[in-house]
Coordinates of C-alpha atoms in Angstrom, one line a residue:
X1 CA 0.0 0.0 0.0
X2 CA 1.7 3.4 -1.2
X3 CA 2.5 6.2 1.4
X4 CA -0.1 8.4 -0.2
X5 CA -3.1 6.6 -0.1
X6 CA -2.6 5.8 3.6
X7 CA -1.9 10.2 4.1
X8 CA -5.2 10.2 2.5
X9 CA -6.9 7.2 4.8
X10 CA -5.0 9.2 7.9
X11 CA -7.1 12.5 6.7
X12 CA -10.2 10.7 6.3
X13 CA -10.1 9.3 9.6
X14 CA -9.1 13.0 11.6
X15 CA -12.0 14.4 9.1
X16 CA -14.8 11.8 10.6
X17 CA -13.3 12.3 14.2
X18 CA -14.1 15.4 13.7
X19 CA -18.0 14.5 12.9
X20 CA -18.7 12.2 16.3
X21 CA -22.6 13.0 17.0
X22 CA -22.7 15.5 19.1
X23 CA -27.0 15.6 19.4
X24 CA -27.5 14.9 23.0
X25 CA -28.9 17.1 25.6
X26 CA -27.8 17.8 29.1
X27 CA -30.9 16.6 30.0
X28 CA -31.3 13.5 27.7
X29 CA -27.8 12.4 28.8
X30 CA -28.7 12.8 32.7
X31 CA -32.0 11.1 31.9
X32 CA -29.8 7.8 30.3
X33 CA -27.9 8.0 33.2
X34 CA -31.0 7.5 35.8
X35 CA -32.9 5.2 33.2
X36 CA -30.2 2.9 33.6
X37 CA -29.8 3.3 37.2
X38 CA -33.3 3.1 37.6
X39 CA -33.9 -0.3 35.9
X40 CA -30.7 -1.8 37.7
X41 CA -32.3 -0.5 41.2
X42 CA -35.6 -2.6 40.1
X43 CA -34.7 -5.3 38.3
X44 CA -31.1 -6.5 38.1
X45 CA -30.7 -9.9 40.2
X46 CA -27.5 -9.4 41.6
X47 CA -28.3 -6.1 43.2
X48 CA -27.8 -7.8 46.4
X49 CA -24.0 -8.2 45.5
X50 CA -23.9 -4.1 44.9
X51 CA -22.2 -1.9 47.5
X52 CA -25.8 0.1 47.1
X53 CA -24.3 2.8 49.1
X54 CA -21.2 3.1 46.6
X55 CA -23.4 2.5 43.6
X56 CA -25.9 5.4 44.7
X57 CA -22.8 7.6 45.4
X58 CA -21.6 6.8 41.9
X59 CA -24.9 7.8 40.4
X60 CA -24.8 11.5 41.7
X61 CA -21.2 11.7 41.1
X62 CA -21.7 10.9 37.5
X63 CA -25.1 13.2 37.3
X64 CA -22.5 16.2 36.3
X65 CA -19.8 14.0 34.5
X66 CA -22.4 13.1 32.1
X67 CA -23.7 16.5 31.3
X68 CA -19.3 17.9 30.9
X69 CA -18.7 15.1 28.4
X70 CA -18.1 16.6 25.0
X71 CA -19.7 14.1 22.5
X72 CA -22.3 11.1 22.2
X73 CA -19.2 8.6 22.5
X74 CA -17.9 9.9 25.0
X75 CA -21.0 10.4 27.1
X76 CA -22.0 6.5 26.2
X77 CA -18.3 5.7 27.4
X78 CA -19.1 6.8 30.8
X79 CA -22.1 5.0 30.5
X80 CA -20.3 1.5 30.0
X81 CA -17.9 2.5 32.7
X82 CA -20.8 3.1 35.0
X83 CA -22.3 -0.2 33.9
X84 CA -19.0 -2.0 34.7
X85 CA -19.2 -1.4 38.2
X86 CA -22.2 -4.3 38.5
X87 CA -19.9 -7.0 37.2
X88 CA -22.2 -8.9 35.1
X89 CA -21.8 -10.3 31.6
X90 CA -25.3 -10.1 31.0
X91 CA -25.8 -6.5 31.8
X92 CA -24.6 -4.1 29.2
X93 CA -24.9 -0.9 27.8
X94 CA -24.5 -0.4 23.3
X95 CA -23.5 2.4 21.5
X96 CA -26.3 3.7 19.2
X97 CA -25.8 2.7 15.3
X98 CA -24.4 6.3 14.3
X99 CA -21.4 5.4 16.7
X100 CA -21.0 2.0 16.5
X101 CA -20.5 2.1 12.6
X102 CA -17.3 4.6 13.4
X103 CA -15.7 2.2 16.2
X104 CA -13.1 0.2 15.1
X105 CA -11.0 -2.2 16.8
X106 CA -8.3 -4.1 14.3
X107 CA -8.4 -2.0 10.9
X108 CA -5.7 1.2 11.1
X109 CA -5.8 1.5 7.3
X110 CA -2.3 0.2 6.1
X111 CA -2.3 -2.6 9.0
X112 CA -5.2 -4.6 10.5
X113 CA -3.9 -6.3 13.7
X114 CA -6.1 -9.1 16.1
X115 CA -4.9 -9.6 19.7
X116 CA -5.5 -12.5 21.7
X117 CA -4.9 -13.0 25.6
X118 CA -2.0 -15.7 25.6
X119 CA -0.4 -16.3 29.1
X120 CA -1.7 -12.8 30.4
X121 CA 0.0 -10.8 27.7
X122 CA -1.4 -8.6 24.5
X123 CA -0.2 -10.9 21.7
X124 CA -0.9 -10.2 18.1
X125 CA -2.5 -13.5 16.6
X126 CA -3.5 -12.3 13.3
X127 CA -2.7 -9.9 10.8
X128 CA -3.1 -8.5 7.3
X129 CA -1.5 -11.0 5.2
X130 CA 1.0 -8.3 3.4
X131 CA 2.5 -7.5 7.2
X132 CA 3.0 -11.1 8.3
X133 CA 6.8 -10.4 7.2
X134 CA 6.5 -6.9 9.3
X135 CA 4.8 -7.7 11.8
X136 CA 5.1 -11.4 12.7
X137 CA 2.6 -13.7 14.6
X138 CA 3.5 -13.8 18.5
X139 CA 4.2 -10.3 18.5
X140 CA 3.4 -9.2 21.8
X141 CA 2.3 -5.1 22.7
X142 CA 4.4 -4.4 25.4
X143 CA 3.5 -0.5 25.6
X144 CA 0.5 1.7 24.6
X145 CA 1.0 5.6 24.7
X146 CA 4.3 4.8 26.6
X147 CA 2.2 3.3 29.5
X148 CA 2.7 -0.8 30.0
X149 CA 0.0 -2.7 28.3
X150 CA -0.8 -3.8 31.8
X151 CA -1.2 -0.7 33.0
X152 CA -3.2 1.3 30.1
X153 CA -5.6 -2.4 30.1
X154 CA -6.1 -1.3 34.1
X155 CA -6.2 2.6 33.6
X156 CA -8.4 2.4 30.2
X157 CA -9.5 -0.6 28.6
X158 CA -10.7 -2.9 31.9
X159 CA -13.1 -0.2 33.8
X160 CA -15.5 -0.1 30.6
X161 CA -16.1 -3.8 30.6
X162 CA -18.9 -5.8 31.8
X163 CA -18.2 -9.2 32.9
X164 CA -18.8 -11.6 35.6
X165 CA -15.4 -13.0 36.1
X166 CA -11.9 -11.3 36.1
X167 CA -10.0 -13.6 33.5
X168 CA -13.1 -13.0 31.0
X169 CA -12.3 -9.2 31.6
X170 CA -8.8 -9.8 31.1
X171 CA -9.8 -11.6 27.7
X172 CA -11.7 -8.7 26.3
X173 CA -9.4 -6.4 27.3
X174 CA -6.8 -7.5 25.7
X175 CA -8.9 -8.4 22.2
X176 CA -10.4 -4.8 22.6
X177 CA -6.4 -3.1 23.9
X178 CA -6.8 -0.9 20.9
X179 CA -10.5 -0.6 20.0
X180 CA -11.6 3.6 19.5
X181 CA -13.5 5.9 17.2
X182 CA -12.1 6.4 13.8
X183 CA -9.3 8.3 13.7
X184 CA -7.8 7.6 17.6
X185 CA -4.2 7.4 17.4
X186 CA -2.0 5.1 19.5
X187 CA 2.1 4.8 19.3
X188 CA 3.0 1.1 20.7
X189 CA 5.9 -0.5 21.7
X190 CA 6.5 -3.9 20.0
X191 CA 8.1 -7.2 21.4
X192 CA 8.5 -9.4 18.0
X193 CA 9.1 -13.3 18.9
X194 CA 13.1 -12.7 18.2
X195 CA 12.7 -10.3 21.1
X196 CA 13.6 -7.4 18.9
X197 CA 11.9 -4.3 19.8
X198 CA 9.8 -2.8 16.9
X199 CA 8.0 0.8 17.9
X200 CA 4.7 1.6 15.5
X201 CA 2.4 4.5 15.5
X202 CA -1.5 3.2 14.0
X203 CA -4.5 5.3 13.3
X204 CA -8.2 3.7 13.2
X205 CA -8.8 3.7 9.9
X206 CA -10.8 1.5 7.0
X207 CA -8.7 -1.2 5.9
X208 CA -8.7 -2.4 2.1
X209 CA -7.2 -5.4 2.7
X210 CA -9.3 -8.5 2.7
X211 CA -7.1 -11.1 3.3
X212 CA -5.4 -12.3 6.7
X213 CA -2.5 -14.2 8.1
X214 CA -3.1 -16.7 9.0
X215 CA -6.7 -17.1 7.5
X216 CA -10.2 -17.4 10.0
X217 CA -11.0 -21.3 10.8
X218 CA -14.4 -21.8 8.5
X219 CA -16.7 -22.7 11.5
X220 CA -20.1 -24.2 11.0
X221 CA -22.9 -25.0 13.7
X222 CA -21.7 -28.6 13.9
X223 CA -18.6 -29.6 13.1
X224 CA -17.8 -33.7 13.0
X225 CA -14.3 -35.6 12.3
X226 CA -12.9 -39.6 13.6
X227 CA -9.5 -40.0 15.5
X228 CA -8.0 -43.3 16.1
X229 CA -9.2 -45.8 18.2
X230 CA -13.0 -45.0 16.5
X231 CA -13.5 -41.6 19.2
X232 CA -15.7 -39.3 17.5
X233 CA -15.4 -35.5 17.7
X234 CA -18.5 -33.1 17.3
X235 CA -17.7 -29.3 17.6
X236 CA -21.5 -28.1 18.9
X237 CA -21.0 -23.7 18.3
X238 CA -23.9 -22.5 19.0
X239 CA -27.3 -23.0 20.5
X240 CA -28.8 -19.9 19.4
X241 CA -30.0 -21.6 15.3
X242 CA -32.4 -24.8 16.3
X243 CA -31.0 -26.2 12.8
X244 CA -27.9 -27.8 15.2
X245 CA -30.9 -29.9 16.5
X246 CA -31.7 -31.3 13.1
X247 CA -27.0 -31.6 12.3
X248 CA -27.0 -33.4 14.8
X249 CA -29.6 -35.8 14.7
X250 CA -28.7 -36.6 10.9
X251 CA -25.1 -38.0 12.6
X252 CA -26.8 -40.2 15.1
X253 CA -26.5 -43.7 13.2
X254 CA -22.6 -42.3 12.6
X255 CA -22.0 -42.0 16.1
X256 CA -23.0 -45.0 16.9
X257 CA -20.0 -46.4 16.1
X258 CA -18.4 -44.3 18.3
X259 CA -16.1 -46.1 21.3
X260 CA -15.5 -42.9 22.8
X261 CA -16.7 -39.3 22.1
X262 CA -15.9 -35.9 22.2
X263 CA -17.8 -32.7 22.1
X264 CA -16.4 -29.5 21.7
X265 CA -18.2 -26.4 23.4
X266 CA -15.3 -24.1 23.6
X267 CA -16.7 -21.9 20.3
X268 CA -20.6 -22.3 22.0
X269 CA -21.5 -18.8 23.5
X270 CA -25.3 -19.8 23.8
X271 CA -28.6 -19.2 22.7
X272 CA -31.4 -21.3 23.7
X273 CA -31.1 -24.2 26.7
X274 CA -34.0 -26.1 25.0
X275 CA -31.8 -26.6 21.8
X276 CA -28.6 -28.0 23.9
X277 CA -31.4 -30.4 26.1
X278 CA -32.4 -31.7 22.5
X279 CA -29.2 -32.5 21.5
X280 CA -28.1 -33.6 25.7
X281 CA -31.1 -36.6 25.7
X282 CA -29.4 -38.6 23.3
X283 CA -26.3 -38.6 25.2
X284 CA -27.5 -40.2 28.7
X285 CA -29.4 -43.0 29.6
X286 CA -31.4 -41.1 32.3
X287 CA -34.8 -40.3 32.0
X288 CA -35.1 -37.2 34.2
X289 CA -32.7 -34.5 33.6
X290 CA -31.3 -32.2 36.5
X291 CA -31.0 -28.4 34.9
X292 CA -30.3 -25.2 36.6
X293 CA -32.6 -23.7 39.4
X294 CA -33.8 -20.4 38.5
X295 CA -35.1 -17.3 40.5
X296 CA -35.8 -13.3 40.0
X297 CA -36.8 -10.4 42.5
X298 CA -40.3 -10.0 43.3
X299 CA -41.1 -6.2 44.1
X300 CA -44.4 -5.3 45.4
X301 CA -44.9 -2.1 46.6
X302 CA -46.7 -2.3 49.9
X303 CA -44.5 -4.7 51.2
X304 CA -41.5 -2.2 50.8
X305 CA -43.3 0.2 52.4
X306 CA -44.0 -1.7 55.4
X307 CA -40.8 -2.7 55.5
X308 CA -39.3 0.7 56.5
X309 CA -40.9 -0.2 60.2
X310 CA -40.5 -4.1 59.6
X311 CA -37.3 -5.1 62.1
X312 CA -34.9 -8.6 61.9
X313 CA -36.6 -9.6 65.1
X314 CA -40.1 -9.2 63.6
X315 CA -39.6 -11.7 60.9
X316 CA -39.3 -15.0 63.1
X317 CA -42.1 -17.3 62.4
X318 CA -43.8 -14.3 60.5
X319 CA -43.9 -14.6 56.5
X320 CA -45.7 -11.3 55.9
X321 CA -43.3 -9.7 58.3
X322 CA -40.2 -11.5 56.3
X323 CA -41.3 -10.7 52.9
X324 CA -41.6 -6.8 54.2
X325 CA -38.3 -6.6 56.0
X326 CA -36.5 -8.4 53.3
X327 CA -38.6 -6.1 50.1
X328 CA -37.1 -3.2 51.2
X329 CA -34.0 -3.9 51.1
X330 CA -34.3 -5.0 47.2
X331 CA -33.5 -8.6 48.6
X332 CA -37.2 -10.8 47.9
X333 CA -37.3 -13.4 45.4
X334 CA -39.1 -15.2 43.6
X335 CA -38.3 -18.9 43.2
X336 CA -39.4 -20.5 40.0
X337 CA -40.8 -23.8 40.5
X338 CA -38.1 -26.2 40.1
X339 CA -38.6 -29.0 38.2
X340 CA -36.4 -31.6 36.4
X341 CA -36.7 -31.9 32.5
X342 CA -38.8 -35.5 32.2
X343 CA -37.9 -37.8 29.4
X344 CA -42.0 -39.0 28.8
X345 CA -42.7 -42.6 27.8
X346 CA -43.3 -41.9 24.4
X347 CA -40.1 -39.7 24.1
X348 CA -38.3 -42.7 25.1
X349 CA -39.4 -44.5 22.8
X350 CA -38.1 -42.3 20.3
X351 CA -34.4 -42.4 22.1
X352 CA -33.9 -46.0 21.8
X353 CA -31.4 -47.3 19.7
X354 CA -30.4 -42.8 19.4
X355 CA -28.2 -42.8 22.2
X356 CA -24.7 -42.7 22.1
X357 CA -23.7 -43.9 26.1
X358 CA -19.5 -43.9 25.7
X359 CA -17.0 -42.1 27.1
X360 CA -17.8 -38.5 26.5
X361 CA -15.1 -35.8 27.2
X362 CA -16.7 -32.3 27.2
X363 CA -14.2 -29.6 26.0
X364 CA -15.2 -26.3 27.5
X365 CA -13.6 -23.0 27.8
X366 CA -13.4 -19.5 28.3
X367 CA -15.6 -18.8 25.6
X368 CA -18.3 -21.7 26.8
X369 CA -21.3 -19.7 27.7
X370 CA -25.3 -19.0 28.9
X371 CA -27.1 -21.8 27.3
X372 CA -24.2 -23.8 26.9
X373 CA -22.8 -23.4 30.3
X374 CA -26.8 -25.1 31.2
X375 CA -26.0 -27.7 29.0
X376 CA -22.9 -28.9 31.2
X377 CA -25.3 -28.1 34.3
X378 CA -27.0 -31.6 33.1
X379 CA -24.2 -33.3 32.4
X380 CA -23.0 -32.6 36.1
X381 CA -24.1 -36.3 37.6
X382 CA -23.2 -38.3 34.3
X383 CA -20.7 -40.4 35.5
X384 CA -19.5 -41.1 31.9
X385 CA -19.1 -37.2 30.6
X386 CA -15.3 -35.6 31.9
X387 CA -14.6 -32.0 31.4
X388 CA -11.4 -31.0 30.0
X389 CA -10.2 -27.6 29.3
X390 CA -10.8 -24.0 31.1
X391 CA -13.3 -22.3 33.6
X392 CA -16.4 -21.2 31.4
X393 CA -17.6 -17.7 30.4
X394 CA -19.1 -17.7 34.2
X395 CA -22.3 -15.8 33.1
X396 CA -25.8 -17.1 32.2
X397 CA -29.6 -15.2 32.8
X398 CA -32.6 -13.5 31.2
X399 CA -31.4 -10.0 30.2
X400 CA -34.2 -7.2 29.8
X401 CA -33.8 -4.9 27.3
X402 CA -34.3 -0.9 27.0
X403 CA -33.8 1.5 24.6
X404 CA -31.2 4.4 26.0
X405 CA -31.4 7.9 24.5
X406 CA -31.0 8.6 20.7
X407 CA -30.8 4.9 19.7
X408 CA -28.7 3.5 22.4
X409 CA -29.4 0.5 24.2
X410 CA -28.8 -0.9 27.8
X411 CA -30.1 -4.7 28.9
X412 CA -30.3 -6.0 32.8
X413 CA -29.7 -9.4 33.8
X414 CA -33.2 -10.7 35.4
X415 CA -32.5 -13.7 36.3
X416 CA -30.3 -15.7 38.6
X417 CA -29.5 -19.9 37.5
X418 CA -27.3 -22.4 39.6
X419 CA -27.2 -25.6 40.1
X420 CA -29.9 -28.2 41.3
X421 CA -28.2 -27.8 44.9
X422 CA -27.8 -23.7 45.0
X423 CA -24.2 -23.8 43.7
X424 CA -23.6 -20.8 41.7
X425 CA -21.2 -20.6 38.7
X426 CA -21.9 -17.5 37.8
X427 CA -19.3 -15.3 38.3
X428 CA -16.7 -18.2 39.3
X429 CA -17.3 -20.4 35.8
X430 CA -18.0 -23.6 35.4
X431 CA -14.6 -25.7 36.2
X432 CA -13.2 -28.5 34.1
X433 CA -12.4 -31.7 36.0
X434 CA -8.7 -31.4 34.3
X435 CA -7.7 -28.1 33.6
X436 CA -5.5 -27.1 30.5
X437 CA -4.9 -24.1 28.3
X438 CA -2.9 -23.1 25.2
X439 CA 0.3 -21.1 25.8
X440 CA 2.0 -19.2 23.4
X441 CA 4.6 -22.3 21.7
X442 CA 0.8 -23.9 21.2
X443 CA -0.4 -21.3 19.1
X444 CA 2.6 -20.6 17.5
X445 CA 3.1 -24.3 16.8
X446 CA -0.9 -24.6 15.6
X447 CA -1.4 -27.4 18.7
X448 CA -4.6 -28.0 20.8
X449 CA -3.3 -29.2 23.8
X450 CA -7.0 -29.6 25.1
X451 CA -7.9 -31.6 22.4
X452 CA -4.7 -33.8 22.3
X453 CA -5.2 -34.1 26.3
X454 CA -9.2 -35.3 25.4
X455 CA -8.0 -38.2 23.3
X456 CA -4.9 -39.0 25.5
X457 CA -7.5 -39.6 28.3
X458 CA -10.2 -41.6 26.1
X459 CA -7.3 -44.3 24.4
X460 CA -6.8 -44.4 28.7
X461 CA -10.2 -45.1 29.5
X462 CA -9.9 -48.4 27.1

């Protein structure tokens, strides 16, 4: 790419930074601001895990923050920042569309660039093929701005994220190290895999390149291939297209040759639990299913009020006088009736000779999430099923969505799952049984050390 077309991308870009929507009010933007405070004070599950005192204080410190910010982005910036501080991955706040279409986060016109958490550090994974030579896979971002990447993902990057656990923060912070409008400059500090130090300045801007180094895996829903030893391997990534439902089912009378099987749910971020319990009753002999428990604040009105006067003491072997003391302080729920998924007589019917009872090693990972993390709830008591791999997204629930001002939007987590027994894995993960994870000589070397660890334990199992 010549030196003159990229001068022209650079002036481009500083021309559209100049353009970011400036359209909101004082008053619209303090009205986001208590629209989403509002529906977290009402509605989000994990208030109870709030500092409400700190969160309240936070709300009237950023009542004139809001109004000084210069800019839409900027105002729906603070926004996600003030978001963050509820910790939930299923509690979010979007840009409107006449932002979002000028945020970038891997094209700065002559370069594109992908990062990837490896180890804990930045490391560039992916690039545009005609910089592979340049800029070589493995690269790691040492400095942003002249700050350690450590330290700009802390000052930065990390306090605008929304996520239930810390290493999934990490993740995204890293992925999104260099994500800004169009135009935002940044000067980094290169380590290249020699250890040669390589300093670069990048502007956000479009790039024309299509192709990258090394090229995107083709994924499908369902993905199927045979190791030795007849072990069968079906990638399942996604729940949210029932069509997996129907993959599946078609390799049924394949898998039944199966001696040992593995299914891959590190690509699966979800979508809908009845699709992954379709796909789950064909791989267990039970006949009663154990999925997650499920509950959600119940807020009447009257029964906050008389809680003002309602004390601890009043509540012993007193309901009304519970349900009041605990209402107003945003802590009442509502239990949803819990009841195992049943496997009818005529269902089972339909199961026999369709089940494919072997040796099942689960892969699951960072990336393993809602719907799928309820899939491995079931597969908690098979005694046949091993999880191998990394702690799972850690977040799962029934967001509610509302529109913020001038086409932004915010959703609310709702609802609260854990296991049968009460254990929660939200916020913690789900944990593998034997815990492994890709370093850097993996990727560098194209090895899935999770995978080759799967099949080393099946040919054990024999």
């Amino acid at each position: 790419m010549n030196k003159a077309i990229f001068i022209l991308w650079v002036f481009l870009a500083s021309s559209i930074n100049a353009q970011i929507p400036d359209e909101l009010s004082s008053t619209e933007k303090v009205y986001g601001l208590s629209k989403f405070w509002q529906e977290t004070n009402y509605n989000f599950i994990y208030l109870n895990k709030v500092d409400k005192a700190e969160w309240d204080a936070l709300y009237k410190a950023y009542i004139p923050k809001v109004q000084e910010t210069k800019n839409d982005y900027e105002y729906y910036r603070l926004l996600q920042k003030f978001c963050a501080f509820l910790k939930d991955g299923h509690t979010n706040v979007y840009f409107p569309k006449n932002i979002q279409d000028h945020i970038f986060n891997t094209h700065f016109g002559a370069y594109r660039l992908f990062l990837s958490n490896i180890e804990g550090r930045a490391i560039i994974t992916r690039v545009n093929k005609s910089k592979k030579k340049e800029i070589p896979i493995g690269t790691e971002i040492s400095k942003v701005n002249g700050i350690s990447t450590n330290n700009y993902l802390k000052d930065h990057v990390l306090p605008y994220i929304s996520s239930s656990t810390d290493y999934i923060r990490k993740d995204w912070g890293i992925r999104r190290l260099l994500e800004g409008y169009v135009g935002t400059r940044y000067d980094l500090e290169l380590k290249l895999p020699n250890g040669q130090i390589k300093n670069l300045t990048l502007t956000h801007a479009p790039t024309a390149e299509k192709e990258v180094y090394p090229q995107f895996e083709k994924r499908t829903l369902l993905d199927m291939k045979w190791y030795d030893n007849a072990i069968a391997y079906v990638a399942l990534n996604s729940f949210s297209d029932r069509k997996i439902d129907s993959l599946f089912f078609e390799k049924i009378s394949e898998l039944k040759k199966a001696k040992a099987l593995i299914v891959d749910l590190r690509n699966n971020g979800g979508g809908r639990t009845d699709i992954g319990t379709a796909i789950f009753k064909h791989l267990t002999n039970d006949s009663i299913l154990y999925g997650s428990k499920t509950q959600s604040r119940l807020h009447i009105p009257s029964f906050k009020a008389w809680g003002k006067w309602t004390t601890e003491n009043d509540t012993l072997n007193n309901a009304w006088a519970k349900q009041s003391y605990l209402s107003y302080r945003d802590e009442f729920y509502h239990n949803f009736k819990y009841s195992p998924d049943t496997i009818d007589v005529a269902e089972q019917k339909k199961l026999e000779g369709n089940r494919i009872i072997v040796p099942t090693v689960l892969l699951i990972g960072h990336q393993t999430a809602s719907a799928a993390e309820d899939f491995l709830i079931y597969a908690d008591n098979q005694k046949h099923m091993t999880k191998i791999g990394e702690p799972t997204f850690g977040s799962t629930g029934q967001p509610m969505l509302f529109d913020l001002p001038n086409g932004g939007l915010a959703r609310i987590c709702t609802k609260k799952d854990t296991y049968p027994n009460g254990k929660e894995f939200v916020g913690v993960g789900i944990k593998p049984d034997i815990e492994i994870g890709k370093s850097l000589s993996d990727y560098m070397e194209n090895k899935d050390p999770v995978l080759d660890k799967a099949i080393e334990f099946l040919n054990n199992k024999k």
